[in-house]
Amino acid sequence: MPLTPGWVRRNRFAAWSGYFCVLVAFATLAMALTAAGSGHSRLALIAGVVCAATILFGLTVMTTTVHRDHADHHNVPSLLNDTWEVSPAFALRRGAPAAIEPRQAG
């Protein structure tokens, strides 16, 4: 059984962290709106900052990972499709790049 390539581990991290960032962002948005509506301005500000920071972190992780995957010709992050394929031997003999080896920067 081959080892999991680094880009697959990076995609899993990006997909799961994006998922949890959405959950935290919705929860803190609800907290911020509730605190603002009930007159607790400091708590609303704290929840709003946490919500904005969570959204910024999630977007940054996802966009940088997708950009890297497009540059290296890999699959983009997905929670539903968590597989990768090794190039078959006949394709490697014809000159196709190996699917699990990253492209070397030149």
Short mmCIF file of C-alpha atoms in Angstrom, two decimals:
data_model
loop_
_atom_site.label_atom_id
_atom_site.label_comp_id
_atom_site.label_asym_id
_atom_site.label_seq_id
_atom_site.Cartn_x
_atom_site.Cartn_y
_atom_site.Cartn_z
CA MET A 1 0.00 0.00 0.00
CA PRO A 2 1.58 3.31 -1.07
CA LEU A 3 2.05 6.15 1.35
CA THR A 4 -0.41 9.00 1.16
CA PRO A 5 1.14 11.80 -0.93
CA GLY A 6 1.64 15.20 0.63
CA TRP A 7 -0.79 16.94 -1.69
CA VAL A 8 -3.58 14.54 -0.63
CA ARG A 9 -2.91 15.28 3.04
CA ARG A 10 -2.93 19.02 2.25
CA ASN A 11 -6.26 18.66 0.42
CA ARG A 12 -7.79 16.76 3.34
CA PHE A 13 -6.66 19.45 5.76
CA ALA A 14 -8.02 22.21 3.52
CA ALA A 15 -11.38 20.48 3.05
CA TRP A 16 -11.91 19.72 6.74
CA SER A 17 -10.65 23.08 7.97
CA GLY A 18 -12.94 24.83 5.46
CA TYR A 19 -15.87 22.80 6.73
CA PHE A 20 -15.19 23.66 10.37
CA CYS A 21 -14.53 27.31 9.54
CA VAL A 22 -18.01 27.54 8.01
CA LEU A 23 -19.52 25.99 11.16
CA VAL A 24 -17.64 28.37 13.46
CA ALA A 25 -18.45 31.37 11.26
CA PHE A 26 -22.20 30.67 11.34
CA ALA A 27 -22.13 30.12 15.10
CA THR A 28 -20.18 33.30 15.84
CA LEU A 29 -22.33 35.31 13.41
CA ALA A 30 -25.41 34.22 15.35
CA MET A 31 -23.68 35.11 18.61
CA ALA A 32 -22.67 38.53 17.28
CA LEU A 33 -26.18 39.35 16.07
CA THR A 34 -27.76 38.17 19.32
CA ALA A 35 -25.28 40.16 21.40
CA ALA A 36 -25.79 43.27 19.30
CA GLY A 37 -29.57 42.95 19.51
CA SER A 38 -29.51 42.60 23.29
CA GLY A 39 -27.19 45.57 23.86
CA HIS A 40 -23.92 43.78 24.64
CA SER A 41 -21.67 45.72 22.28
CA ARG A 42 -18.35 44.33 23.55
CA LEU A 43 -19.46 40.74 23.14
CA ALA A 44 -20.87 41.56 19.70
CA LEU A 45 -17.54 43.07 18.67
CA ILE A 46 -15.58 40.06 19.91
CA ALA A 47 -17.91 37.60 18.15
CA GLY A 48 -17.79 39.68 14.97
CA VAL A 49 -13.99 39.72 14.97
CA VAL A 50 -13.86 35.95 15.54
CA CYS A 51 -16.37 35.43 12.72
CA ALA A 52 -14.37 37.61 10.31
CA ALA A 53 -11.06 35.96 11.26
CA THR A 54 -12.55 32.49 10.79
CA ILE A 55 -13.92 33.37 7.36
CA LEU A 56 -10.59 34.91 6.34
CA PHE A 57 -8.65 31.83 7.51
CA GLY A 58 -10.99 29.42 5.73
CA LEU A 59 -10.89 31.34 2.46
CA THR A 60 -7.12 31.67 2.60
CA VAL A 61 -6.57 27.95 3.18
CA MET A 62 -8.98 26.93 0.44
CA THR A 63 -7.80 29.41 -2.21
CA THR A 64 -4.11 28.73 -1.69
CA THR A 65 -4.70 24.97 -1.79
CA VAL A 66 -6.83 25.16 -4.95
CA HIS A 67 -4.23 27.40 -6.61
CA ARG A 68 -1.44 24.96 -5.73
CA ASP A 69 -3.48 21.99 -6.98
CA HIS A 70 -4.19 23.73 -10.29
CA ALA A 71 -0.49 24.56 -10.70
CA ASP A 72 0.54 20.94 -9.98
CA HIS A 73 -2.38 19.42 -11.95
CA HIS A 74 -3.93 17.63 -8.96
CA ASN A 75 -7.55 17.24 -7.86
CA VAL A 76 -8.94 20.09 -5.79
CA PRO A 77 -10.03 19.54 -2.14
CA SER A 78 -13.25 17.60 -1.67
CA LEU A 79 -14.86 15.92 1.31
CA LEU A 80 -16.90 13.58 -0.88
CA ASN A 81 -14.16 12.35 -3.21
CA ASP A 82 -11.12 11.49 -1.11
CA THR A 83 -9.19 9.29 -3.54
CA TRP A 84 -6.27 9.67 -5.85
CA GLU A 85 -5.10 7.47 -8.66
CA VAL A 86 -1.61 6.32 -9.49
CA SER A 87 -0.85 6.53 -13.19
CA PRO A 88 -0.92 3.06 -14.78
CA ALA A 89 2.33 1.55 -16.06
CA PHE A 90 1.37 1.82 -19.75
CA ALA A 91 0.69 5.56 -19.32
CA LEU A 92 4.03 6.09 -17.61
CA ARG A 93 5.80 4.36 -20.50
CA ARG A 94 4.07 6.76 -22.91
CA GLY A 95 5.36 9.76 -20.98
CA ALA A 96 2.43 10.64 -18.72
CA PRO A 97 3.53 12.18 -15.42
CA ALA A 98 3.09 10.12 -12.27
CA ALA A 99 -0.01 11.30 -10.42
CA ILE A 100 1.48 11.21 -6.94
CA GLU A 101 4.80 12.88 -7.63
CA PRO A 102 4.79 16.69 -7.41
CA ARG A 103 6.06 18.66 -10.34
CA GLN A 104 9.55 20.06 -9.79
CA ALA A 105 9.87 23.84 -9.87
CA GLY A 106 12.14 24.92 -12.65
#
